Coordinates of C-alpha atoms in Angstrom, one line a residue:
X1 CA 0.0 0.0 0.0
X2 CA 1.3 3.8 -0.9
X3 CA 2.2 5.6 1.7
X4 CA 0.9 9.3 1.8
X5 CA 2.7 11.8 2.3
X6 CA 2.2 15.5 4.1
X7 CA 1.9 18.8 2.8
X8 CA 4.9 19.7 4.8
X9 CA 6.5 16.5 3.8
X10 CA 6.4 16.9 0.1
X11 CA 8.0 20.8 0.5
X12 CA 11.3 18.9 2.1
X13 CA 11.2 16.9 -1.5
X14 CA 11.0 19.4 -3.2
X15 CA 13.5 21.2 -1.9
X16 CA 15.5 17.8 -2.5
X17 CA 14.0 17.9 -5.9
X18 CA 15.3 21.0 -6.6
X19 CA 19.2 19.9 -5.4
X20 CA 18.6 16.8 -8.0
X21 CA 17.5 19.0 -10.7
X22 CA 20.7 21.5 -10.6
X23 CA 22.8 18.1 -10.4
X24 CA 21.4 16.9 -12.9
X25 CA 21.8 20.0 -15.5
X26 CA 25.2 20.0 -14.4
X27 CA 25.8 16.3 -15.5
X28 CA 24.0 17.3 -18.8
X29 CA 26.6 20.3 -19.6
X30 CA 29.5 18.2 -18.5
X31 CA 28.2 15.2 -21.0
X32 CA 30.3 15.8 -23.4
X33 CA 33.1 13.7 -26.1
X34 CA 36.1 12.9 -24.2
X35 CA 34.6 12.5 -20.8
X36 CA 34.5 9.6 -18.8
X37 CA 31.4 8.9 -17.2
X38 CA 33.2 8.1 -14.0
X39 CA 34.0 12.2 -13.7
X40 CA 30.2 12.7 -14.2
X41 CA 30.1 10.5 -11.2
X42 CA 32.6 12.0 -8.9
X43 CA 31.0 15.3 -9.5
X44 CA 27.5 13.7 -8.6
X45 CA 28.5 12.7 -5.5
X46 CA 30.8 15.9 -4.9
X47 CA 27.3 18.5 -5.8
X48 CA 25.1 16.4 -3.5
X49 CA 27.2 15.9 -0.8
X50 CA 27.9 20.0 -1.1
X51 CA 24.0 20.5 -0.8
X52 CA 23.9 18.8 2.1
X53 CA 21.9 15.5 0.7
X54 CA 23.2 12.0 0.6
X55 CA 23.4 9.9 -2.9
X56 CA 20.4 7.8 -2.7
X57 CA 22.2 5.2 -5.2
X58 CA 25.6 5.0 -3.6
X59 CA 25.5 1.2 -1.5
X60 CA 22.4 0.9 -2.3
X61 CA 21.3 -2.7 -2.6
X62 CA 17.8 -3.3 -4.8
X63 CA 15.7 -6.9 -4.0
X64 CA 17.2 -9.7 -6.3
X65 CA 20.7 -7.7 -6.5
X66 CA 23.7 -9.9 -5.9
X67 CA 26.0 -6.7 -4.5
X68 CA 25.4 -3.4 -3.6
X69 CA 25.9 -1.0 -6.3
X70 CA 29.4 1.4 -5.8
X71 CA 28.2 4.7 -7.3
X72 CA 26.3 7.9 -6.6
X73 CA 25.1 7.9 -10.8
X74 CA 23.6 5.4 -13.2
X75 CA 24.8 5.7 -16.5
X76 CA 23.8 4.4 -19.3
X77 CA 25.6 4.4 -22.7
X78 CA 23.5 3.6 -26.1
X79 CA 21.7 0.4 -25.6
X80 CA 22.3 0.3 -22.1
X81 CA 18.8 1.4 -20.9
X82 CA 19.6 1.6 -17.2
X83 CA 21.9 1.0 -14.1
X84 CA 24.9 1.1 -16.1
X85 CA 27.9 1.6 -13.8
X86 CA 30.0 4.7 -14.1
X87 CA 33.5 3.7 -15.4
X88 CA 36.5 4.9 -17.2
X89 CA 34.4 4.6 -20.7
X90 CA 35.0 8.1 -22.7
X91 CA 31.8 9.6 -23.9
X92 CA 31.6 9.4 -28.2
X93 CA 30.5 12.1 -30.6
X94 CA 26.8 10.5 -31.1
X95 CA 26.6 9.0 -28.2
X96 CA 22.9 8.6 -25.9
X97 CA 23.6 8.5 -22.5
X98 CA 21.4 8.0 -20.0
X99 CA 22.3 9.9 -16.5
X100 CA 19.5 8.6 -13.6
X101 CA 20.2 9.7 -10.2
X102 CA 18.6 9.8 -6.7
X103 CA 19.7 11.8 -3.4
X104 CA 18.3 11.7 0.1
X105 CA 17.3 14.8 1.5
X106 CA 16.4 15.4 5.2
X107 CA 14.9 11.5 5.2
X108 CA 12.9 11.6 1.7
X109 CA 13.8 10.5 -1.5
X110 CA 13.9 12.2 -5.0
X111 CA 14.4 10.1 -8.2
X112 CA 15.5 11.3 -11.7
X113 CA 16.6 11.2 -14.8
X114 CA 17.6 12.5 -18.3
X115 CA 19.3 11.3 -21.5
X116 CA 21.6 13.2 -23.3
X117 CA 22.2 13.5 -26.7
X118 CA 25.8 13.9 -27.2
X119 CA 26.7 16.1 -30.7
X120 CA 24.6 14.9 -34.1
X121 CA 22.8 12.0 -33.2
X122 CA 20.3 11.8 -36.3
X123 CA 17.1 12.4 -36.6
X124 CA 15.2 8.9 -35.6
X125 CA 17.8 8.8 -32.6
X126 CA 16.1 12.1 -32.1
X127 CA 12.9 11.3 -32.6
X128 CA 13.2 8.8 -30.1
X129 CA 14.3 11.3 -27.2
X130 CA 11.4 13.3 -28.0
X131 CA 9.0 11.0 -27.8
X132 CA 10.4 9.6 -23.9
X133 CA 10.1 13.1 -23.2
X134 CA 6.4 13.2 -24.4
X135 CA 5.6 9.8 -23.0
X136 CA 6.7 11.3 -20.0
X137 CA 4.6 14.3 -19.9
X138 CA 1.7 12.2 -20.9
X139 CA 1.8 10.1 -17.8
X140 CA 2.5 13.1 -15.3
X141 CA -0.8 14.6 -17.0
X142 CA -2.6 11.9 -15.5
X143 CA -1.0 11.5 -11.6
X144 CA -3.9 13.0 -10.2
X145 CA -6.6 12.0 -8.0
X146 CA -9.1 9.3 -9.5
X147 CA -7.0 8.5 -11.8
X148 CA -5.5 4.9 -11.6
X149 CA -1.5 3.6 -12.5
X150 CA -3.2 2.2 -15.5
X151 CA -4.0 5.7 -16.7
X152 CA -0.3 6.2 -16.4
X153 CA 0.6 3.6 -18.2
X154 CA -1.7 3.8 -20.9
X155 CA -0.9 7.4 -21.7
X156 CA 2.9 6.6 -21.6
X157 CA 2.4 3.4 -23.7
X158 CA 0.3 5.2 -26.1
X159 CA 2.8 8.2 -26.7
X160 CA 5.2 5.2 -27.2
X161 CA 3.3 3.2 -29.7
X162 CA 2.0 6.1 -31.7
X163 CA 5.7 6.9 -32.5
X164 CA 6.7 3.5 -33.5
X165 CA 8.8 2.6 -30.8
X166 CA 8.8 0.4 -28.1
X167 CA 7.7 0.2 -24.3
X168 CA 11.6 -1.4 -23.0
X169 CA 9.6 -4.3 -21.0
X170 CA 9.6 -5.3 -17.4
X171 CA 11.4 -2.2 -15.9
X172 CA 9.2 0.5 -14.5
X173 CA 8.1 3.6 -12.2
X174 CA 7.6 3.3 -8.5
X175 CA 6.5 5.0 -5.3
X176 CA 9.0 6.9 -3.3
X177 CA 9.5 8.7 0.0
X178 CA 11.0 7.5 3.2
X179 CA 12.2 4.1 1.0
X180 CA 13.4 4.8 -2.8
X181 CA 11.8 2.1 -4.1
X182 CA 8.2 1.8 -3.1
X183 CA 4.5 0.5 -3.7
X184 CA 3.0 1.4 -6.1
X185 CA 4.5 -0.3 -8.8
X186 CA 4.5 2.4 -11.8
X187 CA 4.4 0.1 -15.2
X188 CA 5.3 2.1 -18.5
X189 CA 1.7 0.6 -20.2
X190 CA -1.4 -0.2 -19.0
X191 CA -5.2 -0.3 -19.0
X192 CA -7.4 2.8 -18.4
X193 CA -8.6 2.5 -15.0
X194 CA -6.9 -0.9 -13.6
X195 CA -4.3 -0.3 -11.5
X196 CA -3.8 1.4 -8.1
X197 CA -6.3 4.1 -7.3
X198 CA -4.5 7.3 -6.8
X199 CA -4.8 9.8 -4.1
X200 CA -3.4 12.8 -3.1
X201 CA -0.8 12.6 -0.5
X202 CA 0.8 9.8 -2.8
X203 CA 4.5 10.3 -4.6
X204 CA 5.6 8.7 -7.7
X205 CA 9.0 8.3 -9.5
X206 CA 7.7 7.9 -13.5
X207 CA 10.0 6.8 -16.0
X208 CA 9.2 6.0 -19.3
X209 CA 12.0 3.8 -20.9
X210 CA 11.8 3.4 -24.8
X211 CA 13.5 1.4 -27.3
X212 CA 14.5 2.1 -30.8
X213 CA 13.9 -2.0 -31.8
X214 CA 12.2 -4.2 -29.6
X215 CA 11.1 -3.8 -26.3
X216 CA 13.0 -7.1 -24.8
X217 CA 15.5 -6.8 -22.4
X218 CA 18.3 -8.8 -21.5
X219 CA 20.7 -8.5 -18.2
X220 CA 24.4 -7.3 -18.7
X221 CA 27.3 -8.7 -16.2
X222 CA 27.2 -5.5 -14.4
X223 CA 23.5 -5.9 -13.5
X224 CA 22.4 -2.8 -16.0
X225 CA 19.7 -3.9 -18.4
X226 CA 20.4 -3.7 -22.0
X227 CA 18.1 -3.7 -25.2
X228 CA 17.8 -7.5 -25.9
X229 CA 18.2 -6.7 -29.6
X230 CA 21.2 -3.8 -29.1
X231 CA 19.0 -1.0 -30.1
X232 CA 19.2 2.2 -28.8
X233 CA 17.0 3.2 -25.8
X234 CA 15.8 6.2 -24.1
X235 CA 15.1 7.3 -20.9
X236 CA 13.1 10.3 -18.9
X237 CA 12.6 10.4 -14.7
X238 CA 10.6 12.7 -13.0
X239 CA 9.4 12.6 -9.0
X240 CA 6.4 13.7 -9.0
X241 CA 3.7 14.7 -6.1
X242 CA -0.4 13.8 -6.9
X243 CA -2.5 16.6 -5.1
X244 CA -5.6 17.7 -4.9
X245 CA -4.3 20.5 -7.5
X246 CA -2.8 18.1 -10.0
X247 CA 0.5 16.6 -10.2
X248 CA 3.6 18.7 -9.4
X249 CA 6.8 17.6 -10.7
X250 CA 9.5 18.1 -7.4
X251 CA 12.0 17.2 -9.6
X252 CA 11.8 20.3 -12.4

C-alpha cells in the first residue's frame, strides 16, 4: 500500500528535488566527447554531498541484487537502458547517454533522470528522445486524483506506440519517499482504470523507458539492463507529487 505523504513533507522533497534538478543539469553540460562517465560521477557525488543531501544510489542494494551497487550515478551508454555503472568509458561524438540519479534529503527520497544526446545523433535517434520526453509528460498529465497507474501507463504506452517505438519491458516507475523504491509499482503501459487508485498525499518516481527495436530486455554482467536486440533506448525520470491540485513535478 502507498504511503501518503504530508503537505509539509512533500515541501522537504521538493526542496530535494530542486538539489537533484541542478545536479542533474550540471551532468547534462559536462556530457560531453572525451569525458568519462566516471568524472560525471565524482561530481555527482561531490554537488550532492555539497548541498547537504546523501546519494540515494551509492551502497544501495535493490531486491534480487547480488552486491550493492558502488556509485552515486547510473549511467547508461546507447543500448544500455539503465543502471549502467560509471567507469572509465569516454563519452563518443553521437553517443545517448542516459544519466539517472537519486539523493536523500532530510529522510525523503527524490528520483530522476535524463538522456543526453551527445553532438549529431540523427534524426530517428532524435525522434526517439522526444518521444520519452512526451511519453513522460503524458503520464505526469494523469498522476492525479481518481486516476488509476493504469491511466499512467496507458498514456505513456500510447505516446510510445503512436511513435513507432517500443515500451523497454519489465522495468518500471515506483512510489518513493521514506524508501526509494516503493509501492506502487508504476508500469510504462497499461489499462485505463486498472491499476492502483491514486490519491493525493501519494509520490511517484515515472520513467518511461523506450526502445528504438524491440522492447526485450536482456541483463548485462554488471547488472544494467540492455536492449535485448542492441537497439538504442531512451530514458526520462521525474518525482512527482499527486495533489488535490494536480501533479507537481518536485523534480523540475
Amino acid at each position: 500500500m502507498a504511503t501518503l505523504r504530508t503537505a509539509r513533507e512533500i515541501e522537504v522533497m521538493a526542496e530535494g528535488g530542486a538539489i537533484l534538478a541542478d545536479v542533474l543539469r550540471a551532468l547534462e553540460r559536462e556530457a560531453k566527447p572525451g569525458v568519462a562517465t566516471i568524472e560525471l560521477d565524482r561530481l555527482a557525488r561531490t554537488m550532492i554531498v555539497e548541498a547537504g543531501a546523501k546519494p540515494a544510489f551509492l551502497h544501495y542494494r535493490p531486491a534480487g541484487a547480488k552486491k550493492a551497487y558502488p556509485y552515486t550515478l547510473c549511467a547508461s551508454v546507447n543500448d544500455v537502458v539503465v543502471h549502467g555503472q560509471p567507469s572509465a568509458y569516454k563519452i563518443r561524438e553521437g553517443d545517448l547517454v542516459k544519466l539517472d540519479l537519486g539523493l536523500k534529503h532530510q529522510g525523503l527520497y527524490l528520483d530522476a533522470a535524463i538522456t543526453v544526446a551527445v553532438g549529431d545523433i540523427g534524426r530517428r535517434a532524435t525522434k526517439l528522445i522526444e518521444t520519452t520526453k512526451a511519453a513522460l509528460a503524458a503520464g505526469i498529465k494523469e498522476a492525479k486524483p481518481g486516476k488509476t497507474t493504469g491511466d499512467i501507463g496507458h498514456a505513456i504506452q500510447k505516446a510510445i506506440e503512436k511513435a513507432g517505438f517500443a515500451v523497454v519491458e519489465g522495468l518500471t516507475g515506483h512510489g518513493i519517499g521514506e524508501v526509494l523504491h516503493d509501492d506502487p509499482t508504476v508500469f510504462n503501459m497499461g489499462r485505463r482504470g486498472q491499476g492502483d487508485d491514486l490519491e493525493a498525499g501519494m509520490v511517484l518516481a515515472i520513467e518511461p523507458m523506450v526502445a528504438m527495436g524491440g522492447g526485450a530486455i536482456r541483463q548485462l554482467l554488471d547488472e544494467s539492463y540492455g536492449t535485448g536486440d542492441g537497439s538504442l533506448a531512451a530514458h526520462f525520470e521525474h518525482t512527482v507529487a499527486i495533489t488535490a491540485k494536480g501533479p507537481r513535478i518536485l523534480t523540475k
